Coordinates of C-alpha atoms in Angstrom, one line a residue:
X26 CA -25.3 -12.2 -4.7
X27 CA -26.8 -8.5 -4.2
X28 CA -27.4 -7.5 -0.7
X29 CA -31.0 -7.3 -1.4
X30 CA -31.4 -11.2 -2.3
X31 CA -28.9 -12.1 0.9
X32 CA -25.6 -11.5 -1.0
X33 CA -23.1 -9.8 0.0
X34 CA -22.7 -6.8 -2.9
X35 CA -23.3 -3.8 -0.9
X36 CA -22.0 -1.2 -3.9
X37 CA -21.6 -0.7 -7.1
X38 CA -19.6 1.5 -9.3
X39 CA -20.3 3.4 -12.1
X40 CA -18.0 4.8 -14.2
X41 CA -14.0 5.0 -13.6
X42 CA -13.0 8.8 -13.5
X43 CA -15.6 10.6 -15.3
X44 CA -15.6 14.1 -13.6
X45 CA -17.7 16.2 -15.7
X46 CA -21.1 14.6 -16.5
X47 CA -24.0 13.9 -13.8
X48 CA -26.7 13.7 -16.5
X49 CA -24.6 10.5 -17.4
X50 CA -24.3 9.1 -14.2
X51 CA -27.7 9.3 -13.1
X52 CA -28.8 7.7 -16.5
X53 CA -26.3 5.0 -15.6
X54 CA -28.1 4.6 -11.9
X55 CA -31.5 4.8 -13.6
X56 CA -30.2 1.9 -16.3
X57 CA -29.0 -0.7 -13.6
X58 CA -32.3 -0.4 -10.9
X59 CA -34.3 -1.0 -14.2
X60 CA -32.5 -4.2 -14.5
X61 CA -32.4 -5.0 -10.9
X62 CA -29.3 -3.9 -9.9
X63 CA -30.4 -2.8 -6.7
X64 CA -27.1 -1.9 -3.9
X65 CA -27.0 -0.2 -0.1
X66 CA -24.6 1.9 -2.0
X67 CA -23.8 3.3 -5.5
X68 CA -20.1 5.0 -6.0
X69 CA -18.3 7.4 -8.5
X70 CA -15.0 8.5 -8.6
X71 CA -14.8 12.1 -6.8
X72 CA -11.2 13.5 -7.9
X73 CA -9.8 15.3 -11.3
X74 CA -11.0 18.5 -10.4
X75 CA -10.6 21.0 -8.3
X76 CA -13.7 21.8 -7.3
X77 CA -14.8 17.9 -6.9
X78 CA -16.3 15.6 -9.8
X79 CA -19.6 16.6 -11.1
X80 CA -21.9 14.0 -9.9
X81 CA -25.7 13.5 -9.2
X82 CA -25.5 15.1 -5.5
X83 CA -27.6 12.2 -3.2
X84 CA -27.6 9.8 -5.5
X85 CA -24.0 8.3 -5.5
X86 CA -21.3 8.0 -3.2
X87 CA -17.9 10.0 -4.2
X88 CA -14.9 8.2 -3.6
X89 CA -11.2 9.1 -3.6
X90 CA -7.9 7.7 -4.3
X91 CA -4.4 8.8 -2.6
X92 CA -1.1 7.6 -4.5
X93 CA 2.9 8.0 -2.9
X94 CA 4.3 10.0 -5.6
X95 CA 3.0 10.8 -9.6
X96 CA 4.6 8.9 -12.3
X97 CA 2.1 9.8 -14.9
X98 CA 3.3 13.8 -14.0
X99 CA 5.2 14.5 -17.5
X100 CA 8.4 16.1 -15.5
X101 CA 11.6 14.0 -15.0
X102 CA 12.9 15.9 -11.9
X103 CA 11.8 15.0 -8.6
X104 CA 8.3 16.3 -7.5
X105 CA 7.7 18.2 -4.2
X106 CA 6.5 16.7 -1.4
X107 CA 3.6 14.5 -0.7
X108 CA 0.4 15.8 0.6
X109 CA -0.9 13.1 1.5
X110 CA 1.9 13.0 5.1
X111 CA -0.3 15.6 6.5
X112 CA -3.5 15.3 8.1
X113 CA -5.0 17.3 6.0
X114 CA -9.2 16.1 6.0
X115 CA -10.3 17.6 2.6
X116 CA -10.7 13.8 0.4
X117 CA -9.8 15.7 -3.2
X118 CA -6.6 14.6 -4.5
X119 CA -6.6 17.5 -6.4
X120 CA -7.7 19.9 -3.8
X121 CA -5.2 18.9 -0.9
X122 CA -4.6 21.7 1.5
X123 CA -7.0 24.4 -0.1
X124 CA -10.0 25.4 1.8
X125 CA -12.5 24.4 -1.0
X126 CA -15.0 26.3 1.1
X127 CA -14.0 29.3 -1.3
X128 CA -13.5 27.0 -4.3
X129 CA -16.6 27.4 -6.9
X130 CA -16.5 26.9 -10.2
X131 CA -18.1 29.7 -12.1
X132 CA -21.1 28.3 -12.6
X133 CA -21.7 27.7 -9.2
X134 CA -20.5 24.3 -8.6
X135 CA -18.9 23.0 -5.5
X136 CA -18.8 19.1 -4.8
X137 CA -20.2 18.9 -1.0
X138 CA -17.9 16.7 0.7
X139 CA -19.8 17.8 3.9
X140 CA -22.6 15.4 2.8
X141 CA -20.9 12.5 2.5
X142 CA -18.2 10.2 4.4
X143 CA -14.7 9.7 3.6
X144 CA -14.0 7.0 1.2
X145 CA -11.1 5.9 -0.6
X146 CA -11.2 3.2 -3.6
X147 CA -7.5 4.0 -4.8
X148 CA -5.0 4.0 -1.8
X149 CA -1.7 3.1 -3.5
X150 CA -0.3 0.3 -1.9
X151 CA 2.2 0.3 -4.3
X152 CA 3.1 2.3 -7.9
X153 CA 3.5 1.5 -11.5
X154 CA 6.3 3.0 -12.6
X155 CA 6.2 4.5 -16.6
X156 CA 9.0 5.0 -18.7
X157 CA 9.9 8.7 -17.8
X158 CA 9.4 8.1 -14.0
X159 CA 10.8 4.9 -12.4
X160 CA 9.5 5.7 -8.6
X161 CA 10.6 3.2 -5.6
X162 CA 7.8 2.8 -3.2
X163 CA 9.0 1.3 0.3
X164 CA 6.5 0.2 2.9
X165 CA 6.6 2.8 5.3
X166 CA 5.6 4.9 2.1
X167 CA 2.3 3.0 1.8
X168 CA 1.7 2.5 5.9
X169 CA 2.1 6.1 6.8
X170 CA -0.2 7.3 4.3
X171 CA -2.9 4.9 5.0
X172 CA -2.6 5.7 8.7
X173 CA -3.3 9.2 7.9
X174 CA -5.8 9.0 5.8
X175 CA -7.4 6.7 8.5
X176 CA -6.8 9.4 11.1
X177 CA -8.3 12.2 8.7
X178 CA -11.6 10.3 8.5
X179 CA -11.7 7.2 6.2
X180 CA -13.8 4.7 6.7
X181 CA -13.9 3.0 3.4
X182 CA -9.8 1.4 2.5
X183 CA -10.0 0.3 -0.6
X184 CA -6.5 -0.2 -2.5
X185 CA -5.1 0.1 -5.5
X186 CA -3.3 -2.4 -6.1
X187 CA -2.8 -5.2 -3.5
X188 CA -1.7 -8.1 -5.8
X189 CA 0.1 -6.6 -8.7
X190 CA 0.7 -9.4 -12.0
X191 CA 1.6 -9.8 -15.9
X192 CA -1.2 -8.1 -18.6
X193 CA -1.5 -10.7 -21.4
X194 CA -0.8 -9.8 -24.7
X195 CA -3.4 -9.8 -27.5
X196 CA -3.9 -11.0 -31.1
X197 CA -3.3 -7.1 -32.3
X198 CA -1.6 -5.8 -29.4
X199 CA -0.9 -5.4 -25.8
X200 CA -3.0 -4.0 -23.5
X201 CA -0.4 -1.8 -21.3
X202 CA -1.2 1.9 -21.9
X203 CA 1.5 3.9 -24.1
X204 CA 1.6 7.1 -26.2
X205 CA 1.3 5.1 -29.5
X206 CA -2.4 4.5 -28.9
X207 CA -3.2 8.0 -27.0
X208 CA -2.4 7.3 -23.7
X209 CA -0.1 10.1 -22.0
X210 CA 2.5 7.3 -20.5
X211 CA 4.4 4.1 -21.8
X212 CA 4.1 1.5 -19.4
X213 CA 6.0 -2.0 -19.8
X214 CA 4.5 -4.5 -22.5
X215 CA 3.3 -7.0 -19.5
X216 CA 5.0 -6.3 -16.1
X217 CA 2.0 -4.9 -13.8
X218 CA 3.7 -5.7 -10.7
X219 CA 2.6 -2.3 -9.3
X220 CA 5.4 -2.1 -6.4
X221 CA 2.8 -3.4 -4.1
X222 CA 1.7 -5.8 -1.5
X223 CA 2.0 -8.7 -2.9
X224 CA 4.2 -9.3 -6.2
X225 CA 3.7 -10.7 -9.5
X226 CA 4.8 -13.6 -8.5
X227 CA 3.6 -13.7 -4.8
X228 CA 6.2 -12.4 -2.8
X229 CA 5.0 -10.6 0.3
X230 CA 6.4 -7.1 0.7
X231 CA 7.2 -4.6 3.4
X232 CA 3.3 -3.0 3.2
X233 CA 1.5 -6.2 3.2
X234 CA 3.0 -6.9 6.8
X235 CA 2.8 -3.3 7.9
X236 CA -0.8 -2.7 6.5
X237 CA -2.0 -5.8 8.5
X238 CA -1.4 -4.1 11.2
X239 CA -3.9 -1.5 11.0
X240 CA -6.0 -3.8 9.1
X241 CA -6.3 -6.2 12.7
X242 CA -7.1 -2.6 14.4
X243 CA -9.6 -1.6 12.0
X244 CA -11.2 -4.6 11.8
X245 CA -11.5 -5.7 15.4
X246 CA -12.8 -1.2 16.3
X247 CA -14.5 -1.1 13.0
X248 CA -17.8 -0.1 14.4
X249 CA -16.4 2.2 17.5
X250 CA -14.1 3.8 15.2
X251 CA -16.7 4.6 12.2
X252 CA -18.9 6.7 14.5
X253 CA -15.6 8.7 15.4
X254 CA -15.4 12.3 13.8
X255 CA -12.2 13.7 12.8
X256 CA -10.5 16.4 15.0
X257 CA -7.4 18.4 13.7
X258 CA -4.7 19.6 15.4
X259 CA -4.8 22.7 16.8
X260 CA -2.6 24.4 14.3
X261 CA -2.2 22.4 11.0
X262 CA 1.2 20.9 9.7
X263 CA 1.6 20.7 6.3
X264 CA 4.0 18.4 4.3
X265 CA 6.4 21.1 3.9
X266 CA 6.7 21.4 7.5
X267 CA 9.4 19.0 8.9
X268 CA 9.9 20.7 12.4
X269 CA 6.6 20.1 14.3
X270 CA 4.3 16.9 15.1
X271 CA 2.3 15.8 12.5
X272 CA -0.9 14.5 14.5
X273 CA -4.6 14.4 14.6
X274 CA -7.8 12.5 16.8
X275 CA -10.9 10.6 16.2
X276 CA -13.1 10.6 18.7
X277 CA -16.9 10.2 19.7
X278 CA -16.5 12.9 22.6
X279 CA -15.2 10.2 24.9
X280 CA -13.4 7.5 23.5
X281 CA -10.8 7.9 20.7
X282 CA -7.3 7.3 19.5
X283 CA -4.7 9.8 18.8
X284 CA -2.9 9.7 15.2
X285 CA 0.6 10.6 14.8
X286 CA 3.1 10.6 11.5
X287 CA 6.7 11.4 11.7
X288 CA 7.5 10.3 8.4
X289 CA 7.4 12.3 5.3
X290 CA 8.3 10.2 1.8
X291 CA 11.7 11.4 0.7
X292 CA 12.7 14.1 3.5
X293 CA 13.4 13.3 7.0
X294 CA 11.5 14.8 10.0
X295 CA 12.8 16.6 12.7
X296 CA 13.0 14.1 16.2
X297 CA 11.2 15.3 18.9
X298 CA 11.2 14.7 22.5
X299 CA 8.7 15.2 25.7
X300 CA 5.7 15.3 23.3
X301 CA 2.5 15.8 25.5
X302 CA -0.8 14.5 24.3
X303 CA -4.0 15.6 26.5
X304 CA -7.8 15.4 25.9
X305 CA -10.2 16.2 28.6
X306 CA -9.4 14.1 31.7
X307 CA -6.5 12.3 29.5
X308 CA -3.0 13.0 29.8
X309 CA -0.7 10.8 28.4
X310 CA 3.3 11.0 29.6
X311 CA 5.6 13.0 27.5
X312 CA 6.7 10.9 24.8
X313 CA 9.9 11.0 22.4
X314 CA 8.9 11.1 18.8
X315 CA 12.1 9.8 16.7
X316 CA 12.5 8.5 13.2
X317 CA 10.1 7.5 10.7
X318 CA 7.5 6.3 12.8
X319 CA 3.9 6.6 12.2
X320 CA 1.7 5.5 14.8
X321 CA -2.0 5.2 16.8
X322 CA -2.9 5.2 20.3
X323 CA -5.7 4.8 22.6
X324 CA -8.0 6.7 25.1
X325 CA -10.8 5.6 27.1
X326 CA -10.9 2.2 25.2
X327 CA -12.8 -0.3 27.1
X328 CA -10.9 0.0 31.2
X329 CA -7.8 1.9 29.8
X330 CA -7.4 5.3 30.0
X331 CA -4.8 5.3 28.3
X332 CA -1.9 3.5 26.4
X333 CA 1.9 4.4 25.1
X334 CA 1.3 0.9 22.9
X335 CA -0.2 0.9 19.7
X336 CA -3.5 -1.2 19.7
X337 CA -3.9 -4.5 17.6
X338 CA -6.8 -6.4 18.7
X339 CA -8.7 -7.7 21.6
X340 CA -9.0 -12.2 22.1
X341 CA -11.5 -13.5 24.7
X342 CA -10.5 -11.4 27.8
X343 CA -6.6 -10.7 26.3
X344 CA -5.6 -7.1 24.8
X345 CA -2.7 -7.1 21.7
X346 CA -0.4 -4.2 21.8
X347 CA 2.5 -3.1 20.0
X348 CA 5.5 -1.4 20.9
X349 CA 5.7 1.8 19.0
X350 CA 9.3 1.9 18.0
X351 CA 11.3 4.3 20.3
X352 CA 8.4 4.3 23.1
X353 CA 7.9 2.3 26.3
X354 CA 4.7 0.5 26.2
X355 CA 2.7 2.6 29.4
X356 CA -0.9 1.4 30.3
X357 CA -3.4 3.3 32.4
X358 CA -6.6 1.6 33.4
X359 CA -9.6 4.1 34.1
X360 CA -9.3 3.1 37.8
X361 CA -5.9 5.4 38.0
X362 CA -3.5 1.9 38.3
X363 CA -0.7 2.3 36.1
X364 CA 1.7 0.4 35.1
X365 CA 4.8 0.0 32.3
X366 CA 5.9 -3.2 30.0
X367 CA 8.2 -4.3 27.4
X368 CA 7.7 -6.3 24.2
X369 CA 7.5 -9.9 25.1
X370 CA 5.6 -9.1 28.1
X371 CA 2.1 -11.1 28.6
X372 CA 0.6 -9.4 31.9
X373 CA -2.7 -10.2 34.0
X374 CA -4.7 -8.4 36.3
X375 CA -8.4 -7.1 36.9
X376 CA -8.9 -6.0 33.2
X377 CA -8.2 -9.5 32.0
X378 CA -4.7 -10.2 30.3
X379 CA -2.5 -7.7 28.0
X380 CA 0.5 -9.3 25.2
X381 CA 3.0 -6.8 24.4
X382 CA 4.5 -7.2 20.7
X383 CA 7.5 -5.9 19.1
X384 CA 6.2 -4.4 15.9
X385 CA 8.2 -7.4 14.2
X386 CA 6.0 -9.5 15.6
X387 CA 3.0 -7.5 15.0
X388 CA 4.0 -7.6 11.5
X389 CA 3.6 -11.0 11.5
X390 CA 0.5 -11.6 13.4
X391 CA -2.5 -12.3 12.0
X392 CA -5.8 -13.6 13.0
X393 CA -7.6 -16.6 11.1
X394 CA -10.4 -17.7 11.5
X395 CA -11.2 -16.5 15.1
X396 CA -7.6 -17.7 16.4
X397 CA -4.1 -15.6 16.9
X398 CA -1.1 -16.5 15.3
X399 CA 2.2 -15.3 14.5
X400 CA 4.4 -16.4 11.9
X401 CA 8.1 -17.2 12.9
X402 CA 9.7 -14.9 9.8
X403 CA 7.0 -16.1 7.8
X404 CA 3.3 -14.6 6.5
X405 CA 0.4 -17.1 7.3
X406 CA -2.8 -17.3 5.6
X407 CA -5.3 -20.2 6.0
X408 CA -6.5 -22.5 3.0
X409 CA -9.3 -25.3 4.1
X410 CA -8.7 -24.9 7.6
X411 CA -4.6 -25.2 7.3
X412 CA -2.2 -22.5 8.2
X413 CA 0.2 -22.0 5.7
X414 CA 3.0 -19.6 4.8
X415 CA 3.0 -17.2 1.7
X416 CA 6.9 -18.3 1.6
X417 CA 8.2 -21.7 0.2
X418 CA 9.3 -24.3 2.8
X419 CA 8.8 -25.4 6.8
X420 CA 8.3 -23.0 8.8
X421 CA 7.4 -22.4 12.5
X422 CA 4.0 -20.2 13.9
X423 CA 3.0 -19.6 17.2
X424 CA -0.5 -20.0 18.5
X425 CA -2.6 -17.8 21.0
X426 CA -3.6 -20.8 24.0
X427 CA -5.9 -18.3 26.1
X428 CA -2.8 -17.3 28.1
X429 CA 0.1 -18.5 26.5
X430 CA 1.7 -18.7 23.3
X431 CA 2.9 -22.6 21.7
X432 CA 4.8 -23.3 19.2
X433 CA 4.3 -25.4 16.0
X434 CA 6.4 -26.6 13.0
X435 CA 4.7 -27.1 9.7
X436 CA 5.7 -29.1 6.8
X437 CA 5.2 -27.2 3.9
X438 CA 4.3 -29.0 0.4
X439 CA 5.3 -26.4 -2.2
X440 CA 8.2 -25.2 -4.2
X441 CA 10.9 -25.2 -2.2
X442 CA 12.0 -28.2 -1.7
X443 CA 15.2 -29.9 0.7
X444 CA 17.6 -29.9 -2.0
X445 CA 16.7 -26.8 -3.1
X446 CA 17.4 -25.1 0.4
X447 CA 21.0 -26.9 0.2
X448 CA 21.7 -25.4 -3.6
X449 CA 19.5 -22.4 -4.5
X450 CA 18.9 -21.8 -8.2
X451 CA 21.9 -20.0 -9.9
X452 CA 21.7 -17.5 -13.0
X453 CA 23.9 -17.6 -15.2
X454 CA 23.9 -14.7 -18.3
X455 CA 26.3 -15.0 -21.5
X456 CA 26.6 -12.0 -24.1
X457 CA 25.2 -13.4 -27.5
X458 CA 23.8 -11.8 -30.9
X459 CA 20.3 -11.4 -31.6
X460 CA 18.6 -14.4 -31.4
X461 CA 15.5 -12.9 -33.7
X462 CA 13.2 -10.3 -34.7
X463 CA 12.5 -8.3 -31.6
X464 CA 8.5 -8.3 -31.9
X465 CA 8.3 -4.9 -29.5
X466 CA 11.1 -3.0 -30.7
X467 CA 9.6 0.3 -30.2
X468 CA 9.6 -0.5 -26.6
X469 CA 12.9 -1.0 -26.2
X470 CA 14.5 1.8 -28.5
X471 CA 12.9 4.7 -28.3
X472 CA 10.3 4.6 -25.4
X473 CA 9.3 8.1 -23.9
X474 CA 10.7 10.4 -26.5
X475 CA 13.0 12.8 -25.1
X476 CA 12.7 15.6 -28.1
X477 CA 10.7 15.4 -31.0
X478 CA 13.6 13.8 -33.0
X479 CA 13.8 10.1 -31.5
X480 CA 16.9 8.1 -31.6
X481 CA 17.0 4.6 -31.4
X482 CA 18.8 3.0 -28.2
X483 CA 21.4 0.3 -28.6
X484 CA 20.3 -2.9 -27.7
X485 CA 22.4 -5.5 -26.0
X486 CA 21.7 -9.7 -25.7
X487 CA 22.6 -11.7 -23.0
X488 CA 21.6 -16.2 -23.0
X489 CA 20.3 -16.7 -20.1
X490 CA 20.3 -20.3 -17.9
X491 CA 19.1 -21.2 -14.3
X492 CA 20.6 -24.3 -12.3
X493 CA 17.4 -25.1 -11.0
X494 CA 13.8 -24.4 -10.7
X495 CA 13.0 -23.2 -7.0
X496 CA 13.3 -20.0 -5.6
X497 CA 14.5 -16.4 -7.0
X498 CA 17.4 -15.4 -8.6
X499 CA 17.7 -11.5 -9.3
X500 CA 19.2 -9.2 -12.5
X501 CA 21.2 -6.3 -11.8
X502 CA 22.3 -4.6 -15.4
X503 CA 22.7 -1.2 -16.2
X504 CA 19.4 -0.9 -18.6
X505 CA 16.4 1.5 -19.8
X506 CA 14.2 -1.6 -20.6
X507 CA 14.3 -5.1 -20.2
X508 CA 12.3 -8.0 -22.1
X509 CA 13.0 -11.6 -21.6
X510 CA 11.7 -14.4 -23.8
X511 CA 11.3 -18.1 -23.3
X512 CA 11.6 -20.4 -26.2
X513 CA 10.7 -17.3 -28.4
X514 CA 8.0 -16.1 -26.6
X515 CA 8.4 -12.7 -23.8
X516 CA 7.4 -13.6 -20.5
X517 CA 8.8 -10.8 -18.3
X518 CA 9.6 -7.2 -18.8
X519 CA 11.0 -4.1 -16.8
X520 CA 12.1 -0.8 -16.6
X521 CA 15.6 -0.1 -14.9
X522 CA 15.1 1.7 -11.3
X523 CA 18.5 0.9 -9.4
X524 CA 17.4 -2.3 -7.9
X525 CA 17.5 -5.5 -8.6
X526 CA 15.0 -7.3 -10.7
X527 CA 14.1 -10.5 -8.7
X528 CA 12.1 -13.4 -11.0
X529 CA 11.5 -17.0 -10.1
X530 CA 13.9 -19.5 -11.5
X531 CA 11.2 -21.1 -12.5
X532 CA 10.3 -19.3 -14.7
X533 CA 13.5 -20.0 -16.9
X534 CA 14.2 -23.4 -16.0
X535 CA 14.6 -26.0 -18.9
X536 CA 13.3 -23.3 -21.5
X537 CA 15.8 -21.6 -24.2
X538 CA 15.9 -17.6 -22.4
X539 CA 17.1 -14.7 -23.6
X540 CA 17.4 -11.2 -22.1
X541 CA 17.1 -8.1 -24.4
X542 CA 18.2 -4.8 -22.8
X543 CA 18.1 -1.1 -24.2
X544 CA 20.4 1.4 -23.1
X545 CA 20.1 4.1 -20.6
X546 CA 19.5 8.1 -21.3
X547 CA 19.1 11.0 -19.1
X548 CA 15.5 11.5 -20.5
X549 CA 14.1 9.8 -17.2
X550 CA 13.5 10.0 -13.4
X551 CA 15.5 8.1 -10.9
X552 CA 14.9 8.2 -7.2
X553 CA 18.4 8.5 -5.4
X554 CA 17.9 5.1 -3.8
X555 CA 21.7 5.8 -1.5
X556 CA 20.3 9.3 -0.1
X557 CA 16.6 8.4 0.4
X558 CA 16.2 4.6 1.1
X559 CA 19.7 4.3 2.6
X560 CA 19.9 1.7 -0.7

């Protein structure tokens, strides 16, 4: 499957965060061409130090990562603000916002991020959180960060992680990181859910829509937008700075979209009104910028001049747009006509035909196999040439005609089943004694040790039993760590954030359950759900 022999492996990675030693990545490239390993492309990780990873200059490809917040950070206050809100172009985690121009090491080194393009392998689409830090990550968390590291340059988005899950558990041990085996955080036993796009158990979350939305951009300018160099502001806004626009271009000289972020995670930005963006011959109409919002629009693309709509993708002769939240949807074509629209609107002229979205419906579009759709409050994916919906049941998608949208029902095989809709599974929790040995105590009672003396944590037993086997039910204790076991075995673990722990009731049904809880200390972070998320 290498690219050389037709496949279609065009990179391989050596190493996972070794900073320090190019002798040792070279002899690792030199190891796999003798074996025929032969790729377009050959990447390291680039971050961990502040004057860029220490790698084989022109022989590998550094690549970067960019994470919401820092729950590995040993501190249990909250951290400053996020770096990664501001269209700042340096690719270093470590080095955000420094001019690394004047950053050498002493003996001279420098990683030259002038030689290569922008690359991400680790853009959190979600967090784990560890025992001393339990941090909430919301979809706007993840959107706005990948749109700005989009507008700052990259052109490889790789994630970390899309699909989160459940780690097994070996003969000896588990293999979640904690400090008992050297590792600077304790994780939980098996939960790897990872906050992100897509659950544990398949649930599609607030970034998996919003991502797909520059996803369908990218994927339908991909080759336009690659060739497009990164131009800053004209006076750069860091994080700190909630007062003025965040924004930044990418342009070939002609052609280019203009990206803007009003949304900084954990602090609120100042609205702004009769924002003026112009470039060249381009003047776009003074704009109110309200909210978190984080958005992208167009200039000179294809016969518009311009656009107030957020661009999605292009169908035959018909143009998707979105409305930006809190801005009318204006179009300019480069012959000077001008015209404005709402969402809903499907409009036809000269330059073809243009469908105007509300971003709920963008959220929801998606295109499959060379055909629109839009999912009616659902997510659709295709298996062998069938749309179907990430969520259980019947559910109703429209489809892109050539000039109209029509609307189908689908019967949905699956889970969720009639009855199920008419009486949803119920949990039902009963205190009890210990039921057995815990086989993880150390997880439960002690966990990140708040002083060298550690004190074990009470532990508390409830019997659990679910009505039913379809859908989710949800657990809301006051807890430090959680572990639930079915008919003696644990099959689900988590730390306490403040939100509910949603599981599938089938995961209980018809099985002996138990839930084990430890109590709650001030030895850890939580996010103030009530302030921040409005939760």
């Amino acid at each position: 499957y290498l690219y050389d022999k037709g496949g279609n492996i065009v990179a391989i990675q050596f190493e996972n965060e070794l900073v320090d030693n190019a002798e040792h990545l070279l002899a690792l490239k030199e190891l796999a061409l003798s074996i025929g390993y032969h790729a377009p492309i050959y990447t390291v990780t680039g971050w961990n130090n502040i004057y860029g990873a220490r790698i084989p200059v022109d022989e590998v490809l550094p690549v970067f990562s960019a994470y919401v917040e820092a729950p590995w950070a040993e501190s249990i206050k909250k951290l400053p603000l996020s770096k990664h809100y501001a269209f700042d172009p340096i690719p270093n985690d470590c080095a955000m916002g420094m001019d690394l121009t004047k950053l050498i090491d002493s003996d001279g080194w420098r990683l030259p991020y002038e030689r290569y393009p922008f690359a991400t392998c680790e853009l959190g689409a979600g967090l784990q959180m560890t025992h001393h830090r339990r941090v909430i990550v919301t979809g706007m968390d993840v959107y706005a960060m990948s749109l700005v590291k989009l507008g700052c340059g990259n052109n490889l988005i790789g994630y970390y992680m899309y699909h989160g899950g459940n780690n097994k558990i070996g003969k000896l041990s588990t293999f979640e990181e904690n400090t008992a085996t050297g590792y600077p955080n304790n994780l939980t036993v098996m939960n790897y859910d990872f906050q992100t796009c897509l659950s544990s158990y398949g649930e599609a979350r607030d970034q998996y829509e919003l991502l797909n939305i520059l996803h369908l951009f990218v994927n339908d300018q991909e080759e336009a937008l690659a060739r497009m160099e990164h131009v800053p502001a004209k006076v750069f806004i860091p994080e700190t700075d909630l007062e003025h626009l965040r924004y930044c271009m990418r342009t070939d000289g002609h052609s280019g979209f203009i990206f803007v972020n009003h949304y900084q995670r954990q602090a609120k930005c100042k609205d702004l009104s009769d924002v003026v963006f112009t470039y060249g011959d381009v003047t776009f109409p003074a704009l109110d910028v309200k909210g978190d919002n984080s958005f992208i629009l167009p200039f000179h693309l294809e016969c518009f001049k311009w656009a107030t709509a957020q661009y999605l993708c292009k169908q035959d002769d018909t143009y998707f747009f979105m409305e930006i939240p809190g801005i009318k949807p204006q179009f300019c074509l480069e012959s000077g006509e001008a015209f404005t629209a709402s969402a809903g609107d499907i409009l036809e002229g000269a330059f073809g035909r243009i469908v105007v979205l509300s971003m709920e419906e963008a959220r929801k579009l998606r295109r499959l196999d060379g055909k629109i759709y839009i999912g009616e409050g659902v997510n659709l994916y295709l298996m062998d040439g069938k749309v179907c919906s990430i969520e259980d049941g019947d559910f109703n998608y429209r489809k892109w005609e050539k000039d109209h949208f029509s609307l189908l029902k689908c019967k949905q095989e699956g889970l969720l089943k009639e009855e199920a809709l008419k009486a949803p599974s119920v949990l039902t929790m009963t205190d009890c004694d210990a039921p057995f040995a815990l086989p993880y105590p150390d997880e439960l009672q002690y966990g990140y040790p708040e002083s060298p003396v550690r004190k074990a944590r009470r532990i508390r037993y409830k019997k659990l039993s679910v009505s039913g086997s379809y859908g989710f039910v949800e657990i809301m204790e006051d807890y430090d760590t959680a572990q639930i076991y079915a008919d003696g075995l644990l099959i689900a673990d988590h730390f306490y954030s403040g939100l509910a722990w949603r599981l599938p009731a089938g995961l209980l049904y018809d099985k002996e359950c138990y839930l084990v809880m430890s109590e709650r200390r001030r030895d850890i972070y939580l996010e103030d759900l009530e302030s921040v998320y409005g939760l």
